[in-house]
mmCIF file of C-alpha atoms in Angstrom:
data_model
loop_
_atom_site.group_PDB
_atom_site.id
_atom_site.type_symbol
_atom_site.label_atom_id
_atom_site.label_comp_id
_atom_site.label_asym_id
_atom_site.label_seq_id
_atom_site.Cartn_x
_atom_site.Cartn_y
_atom_site.Cartn_z
ATOM 1 C CA MET A 1 72.871 87.675 147.911
ATOM 2 C CA ALA A 2 75.491 90.157 146.712
ATOM 3 C CA THR A 3 75.537 90.874 143.005
ATOM 4 C CA LYS A 4 78.704 89.643 141.351
ATOM 5 C CA LYS A 5 80.747 92.538 139.987
ATOM 6 C CA LYS A 6 81.147 92.543 136.220
ATOM 7 C CA VAL A 7 84.626 91.707 134.986
ATOM 8 C CA ILE A 8 85.889 94.768 133.122
ATOM 9 C CA THR A 9 87.481 94.200 129.738
ATOM 10 C CA LYS A 10 89.977 96.131 127.646
ATOM 11 C CA ASP A 11 87.185 97.283 125.327
ATOM 12 C CA ASP A 12 85.177 98.471 128.353
ATOM 13 C CA ILE A 13 88.054 100.663 129.519
ATOM 14 C CA VAL A 14 88.535 102.105 126.028
ATOM 15 C CA SER A 15 84.819 102.949 125.738
ATOM 16 C CA ILE A 16 84.684 104.470 129.227
ATOM 17 C CA TYR A 17 87.771 106.579 128.552
ATOM 18 C CA MET A 18 86.507 107.919 125.229
ATOM 19 C CA GLU A 19 83.120 108.762 126.730
ATOM 20 C CA GLU A 20 84.691 110.554 129.694
ATOM 21 C CA VAL A 21 86.968 112.643 127.477
ATOM 22 C CA LEU A 22 83.982 113.710 125.377
ATOM 23 C CA GLU A 23 81.666 114.435 128.295
ATOM 24 C CA LYS A 24 84.198 116.360 130.378
ATOM 25 C CA GLY A 25 86.084 117.938 127.508
ATOM 26 C CA GLN A 26 89.406 116.967 129.029
ATOM 27 C CA LYS A 27 91.553 113.974 129.891
ATOM 28 C CA PRO A 28 91.460 112.392 133.372
ATOM 29 C CA LYS A 29 94.077 113.764 135.761
ATOM 30 C CA SER A 30 95.444 110.338 136.609
ATOM 31 C CA VAL A 31 94.751 106.600 136.531
ATOM 32 C CA TYR A 32 93.606 106.916 140.158
ATOM 33 C CA HIS A 33 90.953 109.533 139.322
ATOM 34 C CA PHE A 34 89.891 107.712 136.160
ATOM 35 C CA THR A 35 89.343 104.351 137.846
ATOM 36 C CA LYS A 36 87.758 105.731 141.009
ATOM 37 C CA GLU A 37 85.209 107.782 139.094
ATOM 38 C CA ASN A 38 84.255 104.810 136.931
ATOM 39 C CA ASP A 39 83.988 102.138 139.621
ATOM 40 C CA PHE A 40 86.837 99.799 138.750
ATOM 41 C CA THR A 41 90.282 99.321 140.237
ATOM 42 C CA GLU A 42 93.728 100.520 139.250
ATOM 43 C CA ALA A 43 94.790 96.868 139.150
ATOM 44 C CA GLU A 44 92.156 96.199 136.500
ATOM 45 C CA PHE A 45 93.401 99.168 134.488
ATOM 46 C CA TYR A 46 97.046 98.112 134.749
ATOM 47 C CA SER A 47 96.251 94.602 133.566
ATOM 48 C CA PHE A 48 95.684 96.147 130.123
ATOM 49 C CA PHE A 49 97.537 99.482 130.054
ATOM 50 C CA GLY A 50 100.642 100.883 131.684
ATOM 51 C CA THR A 51 99.595 104.553 131.572
ATOM 52 C CA LEU A 52 96.784 106.784 130.370
ATOM 53 C CA GLU A 53 99.081 107.776 127.507
ATOM 54 C CA GLY A 54 99.392 104.117 126.565
ATOM 55 C CA LEU A 55 95.600 103.860 126.517
ATOM 56 C CA GLU A 56 95.374 106.890 124.227
ATOM 57 C CA LYS A 57 97.866 105.338 121.807
ATOM 58 C CA GLU A 58 95.972 102.061 121.865
ATOM 59 C CA ILE A 59 92.732 103.789 120.857
ATOM 60 C CA PHE A 60 94.279 105.018 117.606
ATOM 61 C CA ARG A 61 95.859 101.624 117.014
ATOM 62 C CA LEU A 62 92.397 100.079 117.417
ATOM 63 C CA PHE A 63 91.069 102.463 114.763
ATOM 64 C CA PHE A 64 93.757 101.026 112.475
ATOM 65 C CA GLU A 65 93.023 97.429 113.485
ATOM 66 C CA ASN A 66 89.293 97.864 112.860
ATOM 67 C CA THR A 67 90.093 99.269 109.429
ATOM 68 C CA VAL A 68 92.267 96.313 108.440
ATOM 69 C CA ASN A 69 89.705 93.831 109.767
ATOM 70 C CA LEU A 70 87.009 95.450 107.654
ATOM 71 C CA LEU A 71 89.251 95.334 104.576
ATOM 72 C CA HIS A 72 89.949 91.632 105.017
ATOM 73 C CA LYS A 73 86.239 90.889 105.151
ATOM 74 C CA ASN A 74 86.063 91.997 101.526
ATOM 75 C CA GLU A 75 87.105 89.004 99.390
ATOM 76 C CA GLU A 76 88.003 91.258 96.461
ATOM 77 C CA TYR A 77 90.494 93.253 98.544
ATOM 78 C CA GLN A 78 93.164 90.514 98.348
ATOM 79 C CA GLN A 79 93.099 90.757 94.551
ATOM 80 C CA TYR A 80 93.682 94.522 94.480
ATOM 81 C CA ASP A 81 97.009 95.980 93.400
ATOM 82 C CA MET A 82 98.961 98.104 95.869
ATOM 83 C CA LYS A 83 97.395 101.418 94.863
ATOM 84 C CA ASN A 84 93.835 100.146 95.207
ATOM 85 C CA LYS A 85 94.653 98.523 98.547
ATOM 86 C CA MET A 86 95.952 101.865 99.750
ATOM 87 C CA LEU A 87 92.882 103.688 98.475
ATOM 88 C CA SER A 88 90.657 101.112 100.186
ATOM 89 C CA PHE A 89 92.595 101.575 103.396
ATOM 90 C CA TYR A 90 92.222 105.363 103.277
ATOM 91 C CA PHE A 91 88.502 105.390 102.585
ATOM 92 C CA THR A 92 87.810 102.757 105.257
ATOM 93 C CA PHE A 93 90.126 104.334 107.829
ATOM 94 C CA PHE A 94 88.487 107.725 107.462
ATOM 95 C CA GLU A 95 85.055 106.136 107.798
ATOM 96 C CA VAL A 96 86.261 104.748 111.134
ATOM 97 C CA LEU A 97 87.668 108.147 112.130
ATOM 98 C CA THR A 98 84.448 109.878 111.091
ATOM 99 C CA ALA A 99 82.453 107.512 113.297
ATOM 100 C CA ASN A 100 84.665 108.739 116.168
ATOM 101 C CA ARG A 101 85.206 112.291 114.906
ATOM 102 C CA SER A 102 84.307 114.102 118.132
ATOM 103 C CA TYR A 103 86.853 112.089 120.096
ATOM 104 C CA VAL A 104 89.583 112.481 117.465
ATOM 105 C CA LEU A 105 89.111 116.246 117.221
ATOM 106 C CA GLN A 106 89.018 116.592 121.002
ATOM 107 C CA THR A 107 92.208 114.638 121.622
ATOM 108 C CA LEU A 108 94.274 115.887 118.684
ATOM 109 C CA LYS A 109 93.569 119.513 119.561
ATOM 110 C CA VAL A 110 93.736 119.324 123.362
ATOM 111 C CA ASP A 111 97.278 120.704 123.659
ATOM 112 C CA ARG A 112 98.514 123.926 122.103
ATOM 113 C CA ASN A 113 101.688 122.118 121.128
ATOM 114 C CA PRO A 114 100.688 119.916 118.155
ATOM 115 C CA LEU A 115 103.690 117.645 118.694
ATOM 116 C CA LYS A 116 102.330 116.622 122.118
ATOM 117 C CA ASN A 117 99.011 115.734 120.510
ATOM 118 C CA LEU A 118 100.737 113.634 117.853
ATOM 119 C CA VAL A 119 102.438 111.482 120.501
ATOM 120 C CA GLN A 120 99.137 109.570 120.628
ATOM 121 C CA LEU A 121 99.749 108.430 117.057
ATOM 122 C CA THR A 122 103.102 106.689 117.620
ATOM 123 C CA THR A 123 101.561 103.201 117.842
ATOM 124 C CA LEU A 124 99.358 103.933 114.827
ATOM 125 C CA ARG A 125 102.508 105.014 112.974
ATOM 126 C CA GLU A 126 104.260 101.696 113.538
ATOM 127 C CA SER A 127 101.162 99.696 112.571
ATOM 128 C CA PHE A 128 100.656 101.748 109.414
ATOM 129 C CA LYS A 129 104.302 101.472 108.353
ATOM 130 C CA ASN A 130 104.100 97.689 108.743
ATOM 131 C CA TYR A 131 100.932 97.702 106.654
ATOM 132 C CA VAL A 132 102.683 99.643 103.879
ATOM 133 C CA SER A 133 105.492 97.060 103.845
ATOM 134 C CA GLU A 134 102.976 94.216 103.655
ATOM 135 C CA ILE A 135 101.202 95.607 100.595
ATOM 136 C CA LEU A 136 104.376 96.779 98.831
ATOM 137 C CA THR A 137 104.664 94.839 95.585
ATOM 138 C CA ASP A 138 107.507 94.199 93.152
ATOM 139 C CA ASP A 139 105.993 96.753 90.793
ATOM 140 C CA TYR A 140 107.258 99.430 93.160
ATOM 141 C CA ARG A 141 110.557 97.831 94.227
ATOM 142 C CA LEU A 142 113.907 98.705 92.783
ATOM 143 C CA GLU A 143 115.605 95.836 90.980
ATOM 144 C CA GLN A 144 118.860 96.411 92.872
ATOM 145 C CA GLU A 145 118.567 94.568 96.207
ATOM 146 C CA ARG A 146 121.047 96.767 98.062
ATOM 147 C CA PHE A 147 118.775 99.779 97.551
ATOM 148 C CA GLN A 148 115.528 98.010 98.474
ATOM 149 C CA LYS A 149 115.726 98.437 102.260
ATOM 150 C CA PHE A 150 116.426 102.165 101.923
ATOM 151 C CA GLN A 151 113.620 102.454 99.376
ATOM 152 C CA GLU A 152 111.156 100.634 101.627
ATOM 153 C CA LYS A 153 111.881 102.944 104.567
ATOM 154 C CA THR A 154 111.476 105.966 102.292
ATOM 155 C CA ILE A 155 108.100 104.696 101.050
ATOM 156 C CA GLN A 156 106.967 103.991 104.631
ATOM 157 C CA GLU A 157 107.895 107.467 105.865
ATOM 158 C CA SER A 158 106.403 109.174 102.816
ATOM 159 C CA ALA A 159 103.159 107.231 103.242
ATOM 160 C CA TRP A 160 103.024 108.175 106.925
ATOM 161 C CA LEU A 161 103.538 111.861 106.114
ATOM 162 C CA GLN A 162 100.767 111.626 103.540
ATOM 163 C CA LEU A 163 98.432 110.047 106.103
ATOM 164 C CA MET A 164 99.202 112.861 108.574
ATOM 165 C CA LEU A 165 98.453 115.498 105.946
ATOM 166 C CA THR A 166 95.178 113.742 105.133
ATOM 167 C CA ILE A 167 94.166 113.612 108.812
ATOM 168 C CA LYS A 168 94.887 117.343 109.089
ATOM 169 C CA PHE A 169 92.807 118.037 105.962
ATOM 170 C CA TRP A 170 89.946 115.880 107.279
ATOM 171 C CA MET A 171 89.998 117.644 110.655
ATOM 172 C CA GLU A 172 89.552 120.984 108.896
ATOM 173 C CA ASP A 173 87.083 119.750 106.261
ATOM 174 C CA GLU A 174 83.683 121.401 106.588
ATOM 175 C CA SER A 175 82.134 119.933 103.426
ATOM 176 C CA ALA A 176 78.994 117.783 103.589
ATOM 177 C CA GLY A 177 79.870 114.147 104.111
ATOM 178 C CA PHE A 178 83.539 115.219 104.053
ATOM 179 C CA GLU A 179 83.413 114.910 100.293
ATOM 180 C CA LYS A 180 86.446 117.183 99.922
ATOM 181 C CA THR A 181 88.468 114.703 101.966
ATOM 182 C CA ASP A 182 87.423 111.924 99.563
ATOM 183 C CA ILE A 183 88.681 114.007 96.654
ATOM 184 C CA PHE A 184 91.883 114.814 98.543
ATOM 185 C CA ILE A 185 92.479 111.105 99.220
ATOM 186 C CA GLU A 186 91.986 110.075 95.604
ATOM 187 C CA LYS A 187 94.180 112.811 94.161
ATOM 188 C CA SER A 188 96.973 112.501 96.746
ATOM 189 C CA VAL A 189 97.173 108.696 96.555
ATOM 190 C CA ASN A 190 97.180 108.774 92.749
ATOM 191 C CA ALA A 191 99.910 111.429 92.794
ATOM 192 C CA SER A 192 102.040 109.505 95.291
ATOM 193 C CA PHE A 193 101.920 106.351 93.163
ATOM 194 C CA GLU A 194 102.950 108.344 90.112
ATOM 195 C CA LEU A 195 105.983 109.510 92.083
ATOM 196 C CA MET A 196 106.679 105.936 93.189
ATOM 197 C CA ASN A 197 107.142 104.790 89.602
ATOM 198 C CA VAL A 198 110.485 102.991 89.885
ATOM 199 C CA ALA A 199 111.205 102.640 86.167
ATOM 200 C CA PRO A 200 113.029 106.002 85.857
ATOM 201 C CA MET A 201 115.041 105.255 89.016
ATOM 202 C CA ASN A 202 116.083 101.841 87.716
ATOM 203 C CA HIS A 203 117.206 103.477 84.489
ATOM 204 C CA LEU A 204 119.246 106.029 86.429
ATOM 205 C CA ILE A 205 120.925 103.304 88.489
ATOM 206 C CA ASP A 206 121.719 101.294 85.347
ATOM 207 C CA PHE A 207 123.138 104.426 83.726
ATOM 208 C CA GLY A 208 125.270 105.090 86.816
ATOM 209 C CA LYS A 209 126.589 101.512 86.759
ATOM 210 C CA PHE A 210 127.396 101.900 83.044
ATOM 211 C CA LEU A 211 129.337 105.122 83.649
ATOM 212 C CA PHE A 212 131.234 103.546 86.530
ATOM 213 C CA LYS A 213 132.255 100.520 84.430
ATOM 214 C CA GLU A 214 133.249 102.765 81.527
ATOM 215 C CA LYS A 215 135.410 104.841 83.854
ATOM 216 C CA ILE A 216 137.109 101.730 85.226
ATOM 217 C CA HIS A 217 137.767 100.243 81.780
ATOM 218 C CA SER A 218 139.053 103.525 80.364
ATOM 219 C CA ARG A 219 141.929 103.660 82.872
#
């Protein structure tokens, strides 16, 4: 009796892809080569991913998803303020990256053009920006509603840039246990939240409104 072929899952394809990249030191040439060499069909691949590039993006999104799932398992996390949620995210996310360090280093350094390597992070970028919006609290929102949307986008983009700088630092960190990255995370997150202090900005806006009214009334 013929053995029934195992149904391949999305997680199977991700694991197979990561292992192949590490073992061969390069990405598969095409979906055709990738599926043929690993004994499953193109149809099975396309039921989960549209392209190899889409698979690469999904891997980094899964790193993010695993991080958030781990955070939500901690009952105390929901009680944290925004800064401590962000710190928790960073430390957990880089634990996930460290567990997959060989793959991350391989894929983010594969092309001489760093911008081509960063294309893999576009899905991670959107997920992370949404996360920043979700944890953004009133403590860091401007009182004036018409400025809030602009402020939120600025915070999202600044947080993303900070995450990119931290990934770059981590990739180059040669310290034991990546302890220098831990220090970098703590100092950079603390500094960014100092800069996010909205009290001075609210005062400036109020002062601007006062000057405008005074100018109008003095005519």
